[in-house]
Amino acid sequence: TTTTPIATNDNLNNTPINDLTDTNDNNIKTDTNNPEILDYMKQMFEIGAVDILSANEQDGSPVECESKSVHYFLMLDVKYKELYHALDEGFVGDAVEWRTPKHFCTNASKPTWITRLPTVVMFQEMRAH
């Protein structure tokens, strides 16, 4: 029998998704170290981002620190009622306690900037109990 692929991925040289599975009982690819499958999953679900910590040293001089991060869903707070407003607020960044490079302990703002959106974007709503 032949199977018709549901979808293809250009980065896998148009290999049908069906061809990425083994013929085990669950029809699921069991080799999680396969780089093609790992790349495919990253492109499908990982949201690349940069977190930027901003604060002032004890002498008042500004200091920033960037770090790359990966997210798998976007957190939305339903109190904002509009998608774009909820996205903005979700990445604004709260004040976090941070030790600066000169070992000064202070509060820093931590906004997050999305650098890459995946093919599939998942949202999670924060709801009140």
CSV table of N, CA and C in Angstrom, one decimal:
chain,number,residue,atom,x,y,z
A,1,THR,N,0.8,-1.2,0.0
A,1,THR,CA,0.0,0.0,0.0
A,1,THR,C,0.9,1.2,0.0
A,2,THR,N,0.4,2.3,-0.5
A,2,THR,CA,1.1,3.6,-0.5
A,2,THR,C,0.4,4.6,0.4
A,3,THR,N,1.1,5.5,1.0
A,3,THR,CA,0.5,6.5,1.8
A,3,THR,C,0.7,7.8,1.2
A,4,THR,N,-0.3,8.7,1.3
A,4,THR,CA,-0.2,10.0,0.8
A,4,THR,C,0.2,10.9,1.9
A,5,PRO,N,1.3,11.7,1.8
A,5,PRO,CA,1.7,12.5,2.9
A,5,PRO,C,0.7,13.6,3.2
A,6,ILE,N,0.5,13.9,4.5
A,6,ILE,CA,-0.4,15.0,4.9
A,6,ILE,C,0.3,16.3,4.7
A,7,ALA,N,1.6,16.4,5.0
A,7,ALA,CA,2.4,17.6,4.9
A,7,ALA,C,3.8,17.3,4.6
A,8,THR,N,4.5,18.3,4.0
A,8,THR,CA,5.9,18.1,3.8
A,8,THR,C,6.7,19.3,4.4
A,9,ASN,N,8.0,19.1,4.5
A,9,ASN,CA,8.8,20.2,5.1
A,9,ASN,C,10.0,20.4,4.2
A,10,ASP,N,10.1,21.7,3.7
A,10,ASP,CA,11.1,22.0,2.7
A,10,ASP,C,12.5,21.7,3.3
A,11,ASN,N,12.7,21.9,4.6
A,11,ASN,CA,14.0,21.8,5.2
A,11,ASN,C,14.4,20.3,5.4
A,12,LEU,N,13.5,19.4,5.1
A,12,LEU,CA,13.8,18.0,5.1
A,12,LEU,C,13.8,17.5,3.6
A,13,ASN,N,14.1,18.4,2.7
A,13,ASN,CA,14.2,18.0,1.3
A,13,ASN,C,12.9,17.4,0.8
A,14,ASN,N,11.8,18.0,1.2
A,14,ASN,CA,10.4,17.6,0.9
A,14,ASN,C,10.2,16.1,1.2
A,15,THR,N,10.8,15.6,2.2
A,15,THR,CA,10.5,14.2,2.7
A,15,THR,C,9.2,14.2,3.3
A,16,PRO,N,8.3,13.4,2.9
A,16,PRO,CA,6.9,13.4,3.5
A,16,PRO,C,7.1,13.0,5.0
A,17,ILE,N,6.2,13.6,5.8
A,17,ILE,CA,6.3,13.4,7.2
A,17,ILE,C,6.1,11.9,7.5
A,18,ASN,N,5.2,11.2,6.7
A,18,ASN,CA,5.0,9.8,6.9
A,18,ASN,C,6.3,9.0,6.8
A,19,ASP,N,7.2,9.4,6.0
A,19,ASP,CA,8.5,8.7,5.9
A,19,ASP,C,9.4,8.9,7.0
A,20,LEU,N,9.1,9.7,8.0
A,20,LEU,CA,10.0,10.0,9.1
A,20,LEU,C,9.6,9.0,10.3
A,21,THR,N,8.6,8.2,10.1
A,21,THR,CA,8.2,7.3,11.2
A,21,THR,C,8.7,5.9,10.9
A,22,ASP,N,9.0,5.1,11.9
A,22,ASP,CA,9.4,3.7,11.8
A,22,ASP,C,8.1,2.9,11.7
A,23,THR,N,8.2,1.6,11.4
A,23,THR,CA,7.1,0.8,11.3
A,23,THR,C,6.9,0.0,12.6
A,24,ASN,N,7.1,0.6,13.8
A,24,ASN,CA,6.9,-0.1,15.0
A,24,ASN,C,5.4,-0.1,15.3
A,25,ASP,N,5.0,-0.7,16.5
A,25,ASP,CA,3.6,-0.8,16.8
A,25,ASP,C,2.9,0.5,16.9
A,26,ASN,N,3.5,1.6,17.4
A,26,ASN,CA,2.9,2.9,17.5
A,26,ASN,C,3.1,3.8,16.3
A,27,ASN,N,3.8,3.3,15.3
A,27,ASN,CA,4.2,4.1,14.1
A,27,ASN,C,4.8,5.5,14.5
A,28,ILE,N,5.6,5.5,15.5
A,28,ILE,CA,6.3,6.7,16.0
A,28,ILE,C,7.8,6.5,15.8
A,29,LYS,N,8.5,7.5,15.4
A,29,LYS,CA,9.9,7.5,15.2
A,29,LYS,C,10.5,7.4,16.6
A,30,THR,N,11.3,6.4,16.8
A,30,THR,CA,11.9,6.2,18.2
A,30,THR,C,13.3,6.7,18.3
A,31,ASP,N,14.0,7.1,17.2
A,31,ASP,CA,15.3,7.6,17.3
A,31,ASP,C,15.3,9.1,17.5
A,32,THR,N,15.3,9.6,18.8
A,32,THR,CA,15.2,11.0,19.1
A,32,THR,C,16.6,11.7,18.9
A,33,ASN,N,17.6,11.0,18.6
A,33,ASN,CA,18.9,11.6,18.2
A,33,ASN,C,19.0,11.9,16.8
A,34,ASN,N,18.0,11.6,16.0
A,34,ASN,CA,18.1,11.9,14.5
A,34,ASN,C,18.1,13.4,14.3
A,35,PRO,N,19.1,14.0,13.8
A,35,PRO,CA,19.2,15.5,13.6
A,35,PRO,C,18.1,16.0,12.7
A,36,GLU,N,17.6,15.3,11.7
A,36,GLU,CA,16.6,15.8,10.9
A,36,GLU,C,15.3,16.0,11.7
A,37,ILE,N,15.0,15.0,12.6
A,37,ILE,CA,13.8,15.1,13.3
A,37,ILE,C,13.9,16.2,14.4
A,38,LEU,N,15.0,16.3,15.0
A,38,LEU,CA,15.2,17.4,16.0
A,38,LEU,C,15.1,18.7,15.4
A,39,ASP,N,15.7,18.9,14.2
A,39,ASP,CA,15.6,20.2,13.5
A,39,ASP,C,14.1,20.5,13.1
A,40,TYR,N,13.4,19.5,12.7
A,40,TYR,CA,12.0,19.6,12.3
A,40,TYR,C,11.2,20.0,13.5
A,41,MET,N,11.4,19.4,14.7
A,41,MET,CA,10.7,19.7,15.9
A,41,MET,C,11.0,21.2,16.3
A,42,LYS,N,12.3,21.6,16.2
A,42,LYS,CA,12.6,22.9,16.6
A,42,LYS,C,11.9,23.9,15.7
A,43,GLN,N,11.9,23.7,14.4
A,43,GLN,CA,11.2,24.6,13.5
A,43,GLN,C,9.7,24.6,13.7
A,44,MET,N,9.2,23.5,14.1
A,44,MET,CA,7.7,23.5,14.4
A,44,MET,C,7.3,24.2,15.6
A,45,PHE,N,8.1,24.0,16.7
A,45,PHE,CA,7.5,24.4,18.0
A,45,PHE,C,8.4,25.4,18.8
A,46,GLU,N,9.7,25.6,18.6
A,46,GLU,CA,10.5,26.4,19.4
A,46,GLU,C,10.4,27.9,19.0
A,47,ILE,N,10.2,28.7,20.0
A,47,ILE,CA,10.2,30.2,19.9
A,47,ILE,C,11.5,30.7,20.4
A,48,GLY,N,12.3,31.2,19.5
A,48,GLY,CA,13.6,31.8,19.9
A,48,GLY,C,13.4,33.2,20.4
A,49,ALA,N,14.1,33.5,21.5
A,49,ALA,CA,14.0,34.8,22.1
A,49,ALA,C,15.3,35.3,22.7
A,50,VAL,N,15.4,36.5,23.0
A,50,VAL,CA,16.5,37.1,23.8
A,50,VAL,C,15.9,37.8,25.0
A,51,ASP,N,16.4,37.5,26.2
A,51,ASP,CA,16.0,38.2,27.4
A,51,ASP,C,17.1,39.2,27.7
A,52,ILE,N,16.7,40.5,28.0
A,52,ILE,CA,17.6,41.5,28.3
A,52,ILE,C,17.4,42.1,29.7
A,53,LEU,N,18.4,41.9,30.5
A,53,LEU,CA,18.3,42.4,31.9
A,53,LEU,C,18.9,43.8,31.9
A,54,SER,N,18.2,44.8,32.4
A,54,SER,CA,18.7,46.2,32.5
A,54,SER,C,18.6,46.7,33.9
A,55,ALA,N,19.6,47.3,34.4
A,55,ALA,CA,19.7,47.8,35.7
A,55,ALA,C,20.8,48.9,35.8
A,56,ASN,N,21.0,49.3,37.0
A,56,ASN,CA,22.0,50.3,37.3
A,56,ASN,C,23.0,49.7,38.3
A,57,GLU,N,24.3,50.0,38.1
A,57,GLU,CA,25.2,49.6,39.2
A,57,GLU,C,25.0,50.6,40.4
A,58,GLN,N,25.8,50.3,41.4
A,58,GLN,CA,25.6,51.1,42.6
A,58,GLN,C,26.0,52.5,42.4
A,59,ASP,N,27.0,52.8,41.5
A,59,ASP,CA,27.4,54.1,41.1
A,59,ASP,C,26.4,54.8,40.2
A,60,GLY,N,25.3,54.1,39.7
A,60,GLY,CA,24.4,54.7,38.8
A,60,GLY,C,24.6,54.4,37.4
A,61,SER,N,25.7,53.8,37.0
A,61,SER,CA,26.0,53.5,35.6
A,61,SER,C,25.1,52.4,35.1
A,62,PRO,N,24.5,52.5,33.9
A,62,PRO,CA,23.6,51.5,33.4
A,62,PRO,C,24.4,50.3,33.0
A,63,VAL,N,23.8,49.1,33.2
A,63,VAL,CA,24.4,47.8,32.8
A,63,VAL,C,23.3,46.9,32.2
A,64,GLU,N,23.6,46.2,31.1
A,64,GLU,CA,22.7,45.3,30.5
A,64,GLU,C,23.3,44.0,30.3
A,65,CYS,N,22.5,42.9,30.3
A,65,CYS,CA,23.0,41.6,30.0
A,65,CYS,C,22.0,40.9,29.2
A,66,GLU,N,22.4,40.3,28.1
A,66,GLU,CA,21.5,39.6,27.2
A,66,GLU,C,21.7,38.1,27.3
A,67,SER,N,20.7,37.3,27.2
A,67,SER,CA,20.8,35.9,27.2
A,67,SER,C,19.7,35.3,26.2
A,68,LYS,N,20.1,34.3,25.5
A,68,LYS,CA,19.1,33.6,24.6
A,68,LYS,C,18.3,32.7,25.4
A,69,SER,N,17.0,32.6,25.0
A,69,SER,CA,16.1,31.6,25.6
A,69,SER,C,15.2,31.0,24.6
A,70,VAL,N,14.6,29.9,25.0
A,70,VAL,CA,13.7,29.2,24.1
A,70,VAL,C,12.4,29.0,24.9
A,71,HIS,N,11.3,29.3,24.2
A,71,HIS,CA,10.0,29.1,24.8
A,71,HIS,C,9.2,28.1,23.9
A,72,TYR,N,8.2,27.5,24.4
A,72,TYR,CA,7.4,26.5,23.6
A,72,TYR,C,6.0,26.9,23.5
A,73,PHE,N,5.6,28.0,24.3
A,73,PHE,CA,4.3,28.5,24.1
A,73,PHE,C,4.3,30.0,24.6
A,74,LEU,N,3.3,30.8,24.2
A,74,LEU,CA,3.2,32.2,24.6
A,74,LEU,C,2.2,32.3,25.7
A,75,MET,N,2.5,32.9,26.8
A,75,MET,CA,1.6,33.0,27.9
A,75,MET,C,0.8,34.2,27.7
A,76,LEU,N,-0.5,34.1,27.7
A,76,LEU,CA,-1.5,35.2,27.5
A,76,LEU,C,-2.3,35.4,28.8
A,77,ASP,N,-2.4,36.6,29.3
A,77,ASP,CA,-3.3,36.9,30.4
A,77,ASP,C,-4.6,37.4,29.9
A,78,VAL,N,-5.7,36.7,30.2
A,78,VAL,CA,-7.0,37.0,29.6
A,78,VAL,C,-7.5,38.4,30.0
A,79,LYS,N,-6.9,39.0,31.1
A,79,LYS,CA,-7.4,40.3,31.5
A,79,LYS,C,-7.2,41.4,30.5
A,80,TYR,N,-6.3,41.2,29.5
A,80,TYR,CA,-6.0,42.2,28.5
A,80,TYR,C,-7.0,42.2,27.4
A,81,LYS,N,-7.7,41.1,27.2
A,81,LYS,CA,-8.8,41.0,26.2
A,81,LYS,C,-8.4,41.1,24.7
A,82,GLU,N,-7.3,41.7,24.4
A,82,GLU,CA,-6.9,41.8,23.0
A,82,GLU,C,-5.6,41.1,22.8
A,83,LEU,N,-5.4,40.3,21.8
A,83,LEU,CA,-4.3,39.5,21.5
A,83,LEU,C,-3.0,40.2,21.6
A,84,TYR,N,-2.9,41.3,20.8
A,84,TYR,CA,-1.6,42.1,20.7
A,84,TYR,C,-1.2,42.7,22.1
A,85,HIS,N,-2.2,43.2,22.8
A,85,HIS,CA,-2.0,43.8,24.1
A,85,HIS,C,-1.5,42.7,25.1
A,86,ALA,N,-2.1,41.5,25.0
A,86,ALA,CA,-1.7,40.4,25.9
A,86,ALA,C,-0.3,39.9,25.6
A,87,LEU,N,0.1,39.9,24.3
A,87,LEU,CA,1.4,39.5,23.9
A,87,LEU,C,2.4,40.5,24.4
A,88,ASP,N,2.1,41.8,24.2
A,88,ASP,CA,3.0,42.9,24.7
A,88,ASP,C,3.3,42.7,26.2
A,89,GLU,N,2.2,42.6,26.9
A,89,GLU,CA,2.4,42.5,28.4
A,89,GLU,C,3.1,41.2,28.8
A,90,GLY,N,2.9,40.2,28.1
A,90,GLY,CA,3.6,38.9,28.4
A,90,GLY,C,5.1,39.0,28.2
A,91,PHE,N,5.6,39.9,27.4
A,91,PHE,CA,7.0,40.0,27.2
A,91,PHE,C,7.7,41.2,27.7
A,92,VAL,N,6.9,42.1,28.4
A,92,VAL,CA,7.4,43.3,29.0
A,92,VAL,C,8.5,43.0,30.0
A,93,GLY,N,8.3,42.1,30.8
A,93,GLY,CA,9.3,41.7,31.8
A,93,GLY,C,9.1,42.4,33.1
A,94,ASP,N,9.0,41.6,34.1
A,94,ASP,CA,8.9,42.1,35.5
A,94,ASP,C,10.2,42.4,36.1
A,95,ALA,N,10.2,43.1,37.2
A,95,ALA,CA,11.5,43.4,37.9
A,95,ALA,C,11.9,42.1,38.6
A,96,VAL,N,13.2,41.8,38.4
A,96,VAL,CA,13.8,40.6,39.0
A,96,VAL,C,15.0,41.0,39.8
A,97,GLU,N,15.3,40.2,40.9
A,97,GLU,CA,16.5,40.5,41.6
A,97,GLU,C,17.7,40.0,40.9
A,98,TRP,N,18.7,40.8,40.7
A,98,TRP,CA,19.8,40.5,39.9
A,98,TRP,C,21.1,41.0,40.5
A,99,ARG,N,22.2,40.2,40.4
A,99,ARG,CA,23.5,40.7,40.9
A,99,ARG,C,24.2,41.1,39.6
A,100,THR,N,24.6,42.4,39.6
A,100,THR,CA,25.3,43.0,38.5
A,100,THR,C,26.7,42.4,38.4
A,101,PRO,N,27.4,42.7,37.2
A,101,PRO,CA,28.8,42.3,37.1
A,101,PRO,C,29.7,42.8,38.2
A,102,LYS,N,29.4,43.9,38.8
A,102,LYS,CA,30.2,44.5,39.9
A,102,LYS,C,29.7,44.0,41.3
A,103,HIS,N,28.9,43.0,41.3
A,103,HIS,CA,28.3,42.3,42.4
A,103,HIS,C,27.4,43.2,43.3
A,104,PHE,N,26.7,44.1,42.6
A,104,PHE,CA,25.7,44.9,43.3
A,104,PHE,C,24.4,44.2,43.1
A,105,CYS,N,23.6,44.0,44.2
A,105,CYS,CA,22.3,43.3,44.1
A,105,CYS,C,21.2,44.4,43.9
A,106,THR,N,20.5,44.3,42.9
A,106,THR,CA,19.5,45.3,42.6
A,106,THR,C,18.3,44.6,41.8
A,107,ASN,N,17.2,45.4,41.6
A,107,ASN,CA,16.1,45.0,40.8
A,107,ASN,C,16.4,45.4,39.3
A,108,ALA,N,16.1,44.5,38.4
A,108,ALA,CA,16.4,44.7,37.0
A,108,ALA,C,15.1,44.4,36.2
A,109,SER,N,14.9,45.2,35.1
A,109,SER,CA,13.8,44.9,34.2
A,109,SER,C,14.2,43.8,33.3
A,110,LYS,N,13.3,42.9,32.9
A,110,LYS,CA,13.7,41.8,32.0
A,110,LYS,C,12.7,41.6,30.9
A,111,PRO,N,12.8,42.5,29.9
A,111,PRO,CA,11.9,42.3,28.7
A,111,PRO,C,12.5,41.1,27.8
A,112,THR,N,11.6,40.5,27.1
A,112,THR,CA,11.9,39.4,26.2
A,112,THR,C,11.6,39.8,24.8
A,113,TRP,N,12.5,39.6,23.9
A,113,TRP,CA,12.3,39.9,22.5
A,113,TRP,C,12.3,38.6,21.7
A,114,ILE,N,11.2,38.4,20.9
A,114,ILE,CA,11.1,37.2,20.1
A,114,ILE,C,12.0,37.4,18.9
A,115,THR,N,12.9,36.4,18.6
A,115,THR,CA,13.8,36.5,17.5
A,115,THR,C,13.4,35.5,16.4
A,116,ARG,N,12.6,34.5,16.7
A,116,ARG,CA,12.1,33.6,15.7
A,116,ARG,C,10.8,32.9,16.1
A,117,LEU,N,9.8,33.0,15.2
A,117,LEU,CA,8.6,32.3,15.5
A,117,LEU,C,8.6,31.0,14.8
A,118,PRO,N,8.0,30.0,15.4
A,118,PRO,CA,8.0,28.6,14.8
A,118,PRO,C,6.8,28.5,13.8
A,119,THR,N,6.7,27.4,13.2
A,119,THR,CA,5.6,27.1,12.3
A,119,THR,C,4.3,27.1,13.0
A,120,VAL,N,4.3,26.4,14.2
A,120,VAL,CA,3.1,26.3,15.0
A,120,VAL,C,3.3,27.1,16.3
A,121,VAL,N,2.4,28.0,16.6
A,121,VAL,CA,2.5,28.8,17.8
A,121,VAL,C,1.4,28.4,18.7
A,122,MET,N,1.8,28.0,20.0
A,122,MET,CA,0.9,27.6,21.0
A,122,MET,C,0.7,28.7,22.0
A,123,PHE,N,-0.5,28.9,22.5
A,123,PHE,CA,-0.8,29.9,23.5
A,123,PHE,C,-1.3,29.2,24.7
A,124,GLN,N,-1.0,29.8,25.9
A,124,GLN,CA,-1.6,29.3,27.1
A,124,GLN,C,-2.3,30.5,27.8
A,125,GLU,N,-3.5,30.3,28.2
A,125,GLU,CA,-4.2,31.4,28.9
A,125,GLU,C,-4.1,31.3,30.4
A,126,MET,N,-3.8,32.4,31.0
A,126,MET,CA,-3.7,32.4,32.5
A,126,MET,C,-5.2,32.8,32.9
A,127,ARG,N,-5.8,31.9,33.6
A,127,ARG,CA,-7.2,32.1,34.1
A,127,ARG,C,-7.2,32.2,35.6
A,128,ALA,N,-8.2,33.0,36.1
A,128,ALA,CA,-8.4,33.0,37.5
A,128,ALA,C,-9.1,31.8,38.0
A,129,HIS,N,-8.8,31.4,39.2
A,129,HIS,CA,-9.5,30.1,39.7
A,129,HIS,C,-10.9,30.4,40.0
